[in-house]
PDB file of C-alpha atoms in Angstrom:
ATOM      1  CA  ALA A 882     110.560 141.667 146.017  1.00 71.00           C
ATOM      2  CA  GLN A 883     112.068 144.835 147.327  1.00 79.00           C
ATOM      3  CA  SER A 884     111.257 145.767 150.895  1.00 87.00           C
ATOM      4  CA  VAL A 885     112.392 147.855 153.821  1.00 93.00           C
ATOM      5  CA  THR A 886     111.953 146.617 157.367  1.00 94.00           C
ATOM      6  CA  GLN A 887     112.053 148.603 160.571  1.00 95.00           C
ATOM      7  CA  PRO A 888     111.835 145.999 163.321  1.00 95.00           C
ATOM      8  CA  ASP A 889     111.087 148.447 166.135  1.00 95.00           C
ATOM      9  CA  ILE A 890     107.616 149.958 166.072  1.00 94.00           C
ATOM     10  CA  HIS A 891     108.221 152.124 169.095  1.00 96.00           C
ATOM     11  CA  ILE A 892     111.287 153.107 171.106  1.00 97.00           C
ATOM     12  CA  THR A 893     111.532 155.102 174.318  1.00 97.00           C
ATOM     13  CA  VAL A 894     114.786 156.690 175.400  1.00 97.00           C
ATOM     14  CA  SER A 895     115.793 159.143 178.078  1.00 97.00           C
ATOM     15  CA  GLU A 896     116.949 162.573 177.087  1.00 97.00           C
ATOM     16  CA  GLY A 897     120.714 162.565 176.735  1.00 97.00           C
ATOM     17  CA  ALA A 898     120.902 158.844 176.076  1.00 98.00           C
ATOM     18  CA  SER A 899     122.155 157.374 172.836  1.00 97.00           C
ATOM     19  CA  LEU A 900     119.807 156.148 170.135  1.00 97.00           C
ATOM     20  CA  GLU A 901     119.909 153.523 167.434  1.00 98.00           C
ATOM     21  CA  LEU A 902     117.026 152.865 165.067  1.00 98.00           C
ATOM     22  CA  ARG A 903     117.246 149.744 162.941  1.00 98.00           C
ATOM     23  CA  CYS A 904     116.571 149.411 159.258  1.00 97.00           C
ATOM     24  CA  ASN A 905     117.038 146.406 156.986  1.00 96.00           C
ATOM     25  CA  TYR A 906     116.469 146.264 153.280  1.00 93.00           C
ATOM     26  CA  SER A 907     115.896 143.556 150.748  1.00 90.00           C
ATOM     27  CA  TYR A 908     116.961 144.487 147.257  1.00 81.00           C
ATOM     28  CA  GLY A 909     118.516 142.865 144.235  1.00 76.00           C
ATOM     29  CA  ALA A 910     121.360 145.356 144.307  1.00 80.00           C
ATOM     30  CA  THR A 911     122.497 148.012 146.740  1.00 80.00           C
ATOM     31  CA  PRO A 912     119.842 150.706 146.637  1.00 87.00           C
ATOM     32  CA  TYR A 913     119.989 154.329 147.581  1.00 89.00           C
ATOM     33  CA  LEU A 914     119.090 154.548 151.281  1.00 92.00           C
ATOM     34  CA  PHE A 915     117.442 157.333 153.227  1.00 93.00           C
ATOM     35  CA  TRP A 916     116.219 158.265 156.655  1.00 96.00           C
ATOM     36  CA  TYR A 917     113.322 160.679 157.049  1.00 95.00           C
ATOM     37  CA  VAL A 918     111.792 162.209 160.161  1.00 95.00           C
ATOM     38  CA  GLN A 919     108.157 163.195 160.548  1.00 91.00           C
ATOM     39  CA  SER A 920     107.257 165.381 163.485  1.00 87.00           C
ATOM     40  CA  PRO A 921     103.626 165.430 164.616  1.00 79.00           C
ATOM     41  CA  GLY A 922     101.472 167.183 162.041  1.00 73.00           C
ATOM     42  CA  GLN A 923     104.434 167.788 159.756  1.00 77.00           C
ATOM     43  CA  GLY A 924     105.637 166.480 156.436  1.00 81.00           C
ATOM     44  CA  LEU A 925     108.695 164.316 156.001  1.00 89.00           C
ATOM     45  CA  GLN A 926     112.151 165.824 156.317  1.00 90.00           C
ATOM     46  CA  LEU A 927     115.232 164.157 154.915  1.00 90.00           C
ATOM     47  CA  LEU A 928     117.783 163.437 157.655  1.00 95.00           C
ATOM     48  CA  LEU A 929     120.489 161.779 155.592  1.00 94.00           C
ATOM     49  CA  LYS A 930     121.151 159.578 152.615  1.00 92.00           C
ATOM     50  CA  TYR A 931     123.598 156.964 151.367  1.00 92.00           C
ATOM     51  CA  PHE A 932     124.452 156.478 147.729  1.00 87.00           C
ATOM     52  CA  SER A 933     127.997 155.140 147.697  1.00 86.00           C
ATOM     53  CA  GLY A 934     131.428 155.620 149.220  1.00 89.00           C
ATOM     54  CA  ASP A 935     131.970 156.106 152.922  1.00 91.00           C
ATOM     55  CA  THR A 936     129.588 153.789 154.743  1.00 93.00           C
ATOM     56  CA  LEU A 937     129.151 156.172 157.665  1.00 96.00           C
ATOM     57  CA  VAL A 938     127.077 159.145 156.618  1.00 96.00           C
ATOM     58  CA  GLN A 939     126.376 162.272 158.571  1.00 96.00           C
ATOM     59  CA  GLY A 940     123.054 164.040 158.487  1.00 95.00           C
ATOM     60  CA  ILE A 941     121.258 166.955 159.976  1.00 94.00           C
ATOM     61  CA  LYS A 942     120.380 167.410 163.642  1.00 94.00           C
ATOM     62  CA  GLY A 943     123.374 165.354 164.787  1.00 96.00           C
ATOM     63  CA  PHE A 944     122.206 162.090 163.245  1.00 97.00           C
ATOM     64  CA  GLU A 945     124.401 159.588 161.471  1.00 98.00           C
ATOM     65  CA  ALA A 946     123.785 156.250 159.808  1.00 98.00           C
ATOM     66  CA  GLU A 947     125.985 153.331 158.902  1.00 97.00           C
ATOM     67  CA  PHE A 948     125.516 151.200 155.822  1.00 96.00           C
ATOM     68  CA  LYS A 949     126.499 147.550 156.303  1.00 95.00           C
ATOM     69  CA  ARG A 950     126.262 145.573 153.094  1.00 92.00           C
ATOM     70  CA  SER A 951     126.868 142.231 154.804  1.00 92.00           C
ATOM     71  CA  GLN A 952     123.879 142.793 157.057  1.00 94.00           C
ATOM     72  CA  SER A 953     121.719 144.668 154.537  1.00 94.00           C
ATOM     73  CA  SER A 954     121.293 147.303 157.189  1.00 96.00           C
ATOM     74  CA  PHE A 955     121.266 151.060 157.414  1.00 97.00           C
ATOM     75  CA  ASN A 956     120.849 151.913 161.090  1.00 98.00           C
ATOM     76  CA  LEU A 957     120.340 155.447 162.314  1.00 98.00           C
ATOM     77  CA  ARG A 958     122.202 156.676 165.373  1.00 98.00           C
ATOM     78  CA  LYS A 959     122.480 159.703 167.567  1.00 98.00           C
ATOM     79  CA  PRO A 960     124.872 159.922 170.531  1.00 97.00           C
ATOM     80  CA  SER A 961     122.676 162.124 172.713  1.00 97.00           C
ATOM     81  CA  VAL A 962     118.952 162.466 172.167  1.00 97.00           C
ATOM     82  CA  HIS A 963     117.097 165.723 172.727  1.00 96.00           C
ATOM     83  CA  TRP A 964     113.436 166.024 173.652  1.00 95.00           C
ATOM     84  CA  SER A 965     112.797 167.642 170.270  1.00 94.00           C
ATOM     85  CA  ASP A 966     113.854 164.410 168.548  1.00 96.00           C
ATOM     86  CA  ALA A 967     110.568 162.787 169.505  1.00 96.00           C
ATOM     87  CA  ALA A 968     108.986 161.956 166.156  1.00 95.00           C
ATOM     88  CA  GLU A 969     108.317 159.194 163.674  1.00 94.00           C
ATOM     89  CA  TYR A 970     111.349 157.964 161.747  1.00 96.00           C
ATOM     90  CA  PHE A 971     111.132 156.293 158.365  1.00 95.00           C
ATOM     91  CA  CYS A 972     113.798 154.397 156.528  1.00 96.00           C
ATOM     92  CA  ALA A 973     113.459 154.306 152.753  1.00 93.00           C
ATOM     93  CA  ALA A 974     115.198 152.759 149.793  1.00 91.00           C
ATOM     94  CA  SER A 975     115.070 153.454 146.105  1.00 86.00           C
ATOM     95  CA  HIS A 976     116.373 152.010 142.905  1.00 79.00           C
ATOM     96  CA  ARG A 977     119.353 153.827 141.543  1.00 69.00           C
ATOM     97  CA  THR A 978     117.135 155.195 138.798  1.00 65.00           C
ATOM     98  CA  GLY A 979     115.429 157.045 141.612  1.00 58.00           C
ATOM     99  CA  ASN A 980     111.844 156.609 140.572  1.00 65.00           C
ATOM    100  CA  GLN A 981     110.566 153.986 142.994  1.00 74.00           C
ATOM    101  CA  PHE A 982     110.800 154.462 146.730  1.00 82.00           C
ATOM    102  CA  TYR A 983     110.021 151.862 149.359  1.00 87.00           C
ATOM    103  CA  PHE A 984     109.350 152.981 152.912  1.00 91.00           C
ATOM    104  CA  GLY A 985     109.616 151.052 156.123  1.00 93.00           C
ATOM    105  CA  THR A 986     106.705 151.035 158.513  1.00 91.00           C
ATOM    106  CA  GLY A 987     108.341 153.619 160.729  1.00 93.00           C
ATOM    107  CA  THR A 988     109.650 153.773 164.289  1.00 96.00           C
ATOM    108  CA  SER A 989     107.996 156.069 166.762  1.00 95.00           C
ATOM    109  CA  LEU A 990     110.473 157.658 169.157  1.00 97.00           C
ATOM    110  CA  THR A 991     109.466 158.896 172.581  1.00 97.00           C
ATOM    111  CA  VAL A 992     111.949 160.886 174.640  1.00 97.00           C
ATOM    112  CA  ILE A 993     111.455 161.020 178.384  1.00 96.00           C
ATOM    113  CA  PRO A 994     113.030 163.618 180.662  1.00 91.00           C
TER     114      PRO A 994
ATOM    115  CA  SER B 891     116.039 171.475 148.528  1.00 68.00           C
ATOM    116  CA  ALA B 892     112.627 171.875 146.942  1.00 74.00           C
ATOM    117  CA  VAL B 893     109.847 174.025 148.293  1.00 88.00           C
ATOM    118  CA  ILE B 894     106.552 172.201 147.962  1.00 92.00           C
ATOM    119  CA  SER B 895     103.166 173.468 149.028  1.00 93.00           C
ATOM    120  CA  GLN B 896      99.890 171.622 149.262  1.00 95.00           C
ATOM    121  CA  LYS B 897      96.342 172.853 149.441  1.00 96.00           C
ATOM    122  CA  PRO B 898      94.289 172.346 151.457  1.00 96.00           C
ATOM    123  CA  SER B 899      96.352 171.499 154.515  1.00 93.00           C
ATOM    124  CA  ARG B 900      93.387 169.684 156.007  1.00 95.00           C
ATOM    125  CA  ASP B 901      89.735 169.104 155.312  1.00 97.00           C
ATOM    126  CA  ILE B 902      86.727 167.303 156.695  1.00 97.00           C
ATOM    127  CA  CYS B 903      84.482 165.905 153.991  1.00 97.00           C
ATOM    128  CA  GLN B 904      81.206 164.070 153.759  1.00 97.00           C
ATOM    129  CA  ARG B 905      80.979 160.525 152.558  1.00 97.00           C
ATOM    130  CA  GLY B 906      80.324 160.303 148.803  1.00 97.00           C
ATOM    131  CA  THR B 907      81.882 163.645 147.911  1.00 97.00           C
ATOM    132  CA  SER B 908      85.205 164.350 146.185  1.00 97.00           C
ATOM    133  CA  LEU B 909      88.197 166.443 147.174  1.00 98.00           C
ATOM    134  CA  THR B 910      90.940 167.778 144.941  1.00 98.00           C
ATOM    135  CA  ILE B 911      94.348 168.294 146.496  1.00 98.00           C
ATOM    136  CA  GLN B 912      96.817 170.639 144.869  1.00 98.00           C
ATOM    137  CA  CYS B 913     100.598 170.355 144.894  1.00 97.00           C
ATOM    138  CA  GLN B 914     102.820 173.233 143.806  1.00 97.00           C
ATOM    139  CA  VAL B 915     106.601 173.050 143.452  1.00 95.00           C
ATOM    140  CA  ASP B 916     108.943 176.020 143.356  1.00 93.00           C
ATOM    141  CA  SER B 917     110.742 174.847 140.218  1.00 90.00           C
ATOM    142  CA  GLN B 918     110.254 172.468 137.338  1.00 91.00           C
ATOM    143  CA  VAL B 919     110.462 168.756 138.042  1.00 89.00           C
ATOM    144  CA  THR B 920     109.935 165.781 135.808  1.00 85.00           C
ATOM    145  CA  MET B 921     108.431 163.333 138.240  1.00 86.00           C
ATOM    146  CA  MET B 922     105.896 163.970 140.968  1.00 92.00           C
ATOM    147  CA  PHE B 923     104.502 161.355 143.289  1.00 94.00           C
ATOM    148  CA  TRP B 924     101.404 161.024 145.395  1.00 96.00           C
ATOM    149  CA  TYR B 925     101.456 159.044 148.620  1.00 95.00           C
ATOM    150  CA  ARG B 926      98.881 158.061 151.173  1.00 95.00           C
ATOM    151  CA  GLN B 927      99.675 157.702 154.846  1.00 91.00           C
ATOM    152  CA  GLN B 928      96.848 156.112 156.779  1.00 89.00           C
ATOM    153  CA  PRO B 929      96.694 156.694 160.534  1.00 82.00           C
ATOM    154  CA  GLY B 930      99.658 155.092 162.249  1.00 78.00           C
ATOM    155  CA  GLN B 931     100.934 153.623 158.999  1.00 83.00           C
ATOM    156  CA  SER B 932     103.821 154.151 156.652  1.00 85.00           C
ATOM    157  CA  LEU B 933     103.647 155.794 153.274  1.00 89.00           C
ATOM    158  CA  THR B 934     102.058 154.003 150.367  1.00 91.00           C
ATOM    159  CA  LEU B 935     102.687 155.200 146.848  1.00 91.00           C
ATOM    160  CA  ILE B 936      99.456 155.907 144.996  1.00 95.00           C
ATOM    161  CA  ALA B 937     100.809 156.979 141.627  1.00 93.00           C
ATOM    162  CA  THR B 938     103.591 158.659 139.701  1.00 91.00           C
ATOM    163  CA  ALA B 939     102.650 161.716 137.685  1.00 91.00           C
ATOM    164  CA  ASN B 940     104.769 162.778 134.733  1.00 85.00           C
ATOM    165  CA  GLN B 941     103.936 165.856 132.758  1.00 82.00           C
ATOM    166  CA  GLY B 942     102.475 165.073 129.351  1.00 80.00           C
ATOM    167  CA  SER B 943     101.514 161.489 130.053  1.00 82.00           C
ATOM    168  CA  GLU B 944      98.994 159.491 132.010  1.00 87.00           C
ATOM    169  CA  ALA B 945      99.778 158.870 135.644  1.00 91.00           C
ATOM    170  CA  THR B 946     101.082 155.436 136.549  1.00 91.00           C
ATOM    171  CA  TYR B 947      99.120 153.837 139.373  1.00 94.00           C
ATOM    172  CA  GLU B 948     100.371 151.332 141.894  1.00 91.00           C
ATOM    173  CA  SER B 949      98.603 148.101 142.632  1.00 90.00           C
ATOM    174  CA  GLY B 950      95.405 148.722 144.544  1.00 93.00           C
ATOM    175  CA  PHE B 951      94.875 152.246 143.248  1.00 95.00           C
ATOM    176  CA  VAL B 952      92.792 153.112 140.185  1.00 95.00           C
ATOM    177  CA  ILE B 953      92.312 156.209 138.113  1.00 96.00           C
ATOM    178  CA  ASP B 954      88.561 156.350 138.672  1.00 96.00           C
ATOM    179  CA  LYS B 955      89.085 156.667 142.410  1.00 97.00           C
ATOM    180  CA  PHE B 956      92.231 158.822 142.361  1.00 97.00           C
ATOM    181  CA  PRO B 957      92.349 160.845 139.139  1.00 96.00           C
ATOM    182  CA  ILE B 958      95.542 162.854 138.781  1.00 96.00           C
ATOM    183  CA  SER B 959      96.346 165.833 136.630  1.00 93.00           C
ATOM    184  CA  ARG B 960      99.797 167.122 135.728  1.00 93.00           C
ATOM    185  CA  PRO B 961      99.271 170.151 133.507  1.00 92.00           C
ATOM    186  CA  ASN B 962     102.817 171.486 133.773  1.00 92.00           C
ATOM    187  CA  LEU B 963     106.200 170.830 135.359  1.00 92.00           C
ATOM    188  CA  THR B 964     105.442 172.603 138.646  1.00 94.00           C
ATOM    189  CA  PHE B 965     101.904 171.549 139.482  1.00 95.00           C
ATOM    190  CA  SER B 966      99.779 168.469 140.033  1.00 96.00           C
ATOM    191  CA  THR B 967      96.418 167.609 141.529  1.00 96.00           C
ATOM    192  CA  LEU B 968      95.079 164.451 143.120  1.00 97.00           C
ATOM    193  CA  THR B 969      91.343 163.957 143.462  1.00 98.00           C
ATOM    194  CA  VAL B 970      89.925 161.548 145.994  1.00 98.00           C
ATOM    195  CA  SER B 971      86.576 160.564 144.524  1.00 98.00           C
ATOM    196  CA  ASN B 972      83.410 159.210 146.103  1.00 97.00           C
ATOM    197  CA  MET B 973      85.040 159.302 149.504  1.00 97.00           C
ATOM    198  CA  SER B 974      84.417 156.874 152.316  1.00 97.00           C
ATOM    199  CA  PRO B 975      85.750 156.926 155.884  1.00 95.00           C
ATOM    200  CA  GLU B 976      88.484 154.500 154.775  1.00 95.00           C
ATOM    201  CA  ASP B 977      89.953 157.331 152.687  1.00 96.00           C
ATOM    202  CA  SER B 978      90.746 159.289 155.840  1.00 96.00           C
ATOM    203  CA  SER B 979      94.496 159.709 155.567  1.00 95.00           C
ATOM    204  CA  ILE B 980      97.294 162.141 155.045  1.00 93.00           C
ATOM    205  CA  TYR B 981      97.993 162.629 151.356  1.00 96.00           C
ATOM    206  CA  LEU B 982     101.476 163.775 150.427  1.00 95.00           C
ATOM    207  CA  CYS B 983     103.025 164.819 147.184  1.00 95.00           C
ATOM    208  CA  SER B 984     106.713 164.539 146.559  1.00 93.00           C
ATOM    209  CA  VAL B 985     109.275 165.282 143.881  1.00 91.00           C
ATOM    210  CA  LEU B 986     112.666 164.004 142.892  1.00 83.00           C
ATOM    211  CA  ARG B 987     115.339 166.647 142.737  1.00 78.00           C
ATOM    212  CA  GLY B 988     119.014 166.764 142.025  1.00 72.00           C
ATOM    213  CA  PRO B 989     121.576 164.410 140.527  1.00 70.00           C
ATOM    214  CA  ASP B 990     121.218 162.002 143.416  1.00 69.00           C
ATOM    215  CA  TYR B 991     117.455 161.659 143.114  1.00 70.00           C
ATOM    216  CA  GLU B 992     116.635 163.052 146.515  1.00 78.00           C
ATOM    217  CA  GLN B 993     112.938 162.945 147.279  1.00 84.00           C
ATOM    218  CA  TYR B 994     111.318 165.955 148.878  1.00 88.00           C
ATOM    219  CA  PHE B 995     107.860 165.956 150.391  1.00 91.00           C
ATOM    220  CA  GLY B 996     105.123 168.462 150.712  1.00 92.00           C
ATOM    221  CA  PRO B 997     103.594 169.133 154.140  1.00 90.00           C
ATOM    222  CA  GLY B 998     100.665 166.845 153.455  1.00 93.00           C
ATOM    223  CA  THR B 999      96.895 167.182 153.356  1.00 95.00           C
ATOM    224  CA  ARG B1000      95.073 165.661 156.295  1.00 94.00           C
ATOM    225  CA  LEU B1001      91.720 164.342 155.106  1.00 96.00           C
ATOM    226  CA  THR B1002      88.940 163.193 157.402  1.00 96.00           C
ATOM    227  CA  VAL B1003      85.844 161.633 155.875  1.00 97.00           C
ATOM    228  CA  THR B1004      82.719 161.475 158.006  1.00 96.00           C
TER     229      THR B1004
END
């Protein structure tokens, strides 16, 4: 069965430090992959996506993610975290027909001064 | 990107009553989705709503509890019927847009059942 796993429920980083959020997927074939951010009381905003091609994708707000087929992973990174990055981050995958999304359980990011 | 609005943004309801949530999109879309996000949880797909056909419900969700309407290509409603405190959640609608099937979400409706 298809699934998306985010092993880290909660991560705390210092402002200015680097960040990596983990995401693993289990699919029959390489799915489309996404990272969303949900700020408190807000809806979900798409940070970046991977469909094919270059395995390092750039997104908004200085985020990037790297697709590694051998590890079935799509980890999100940011070189220097800002206090405004504190939010819930969701990794998601979909079939290439696009009509069935699977979300991970989310990683809550706290940024300390 | 798609502009999606939801009404109401939040509500507090009594046990046993029903609430209808509206989702409006700024342009025509084929597929609309309804998700539930329970406190501290991830998103769970309730159903897929295509215009002109019955909604398709995911396992664990039934039409009698969550009836959905999709009268046109820009609008959908989700009703949460005979509510109990366990229905307290954020309910989000979403659409697929573009050649790469990007999914865009509405701001959500925060429902509290007392």
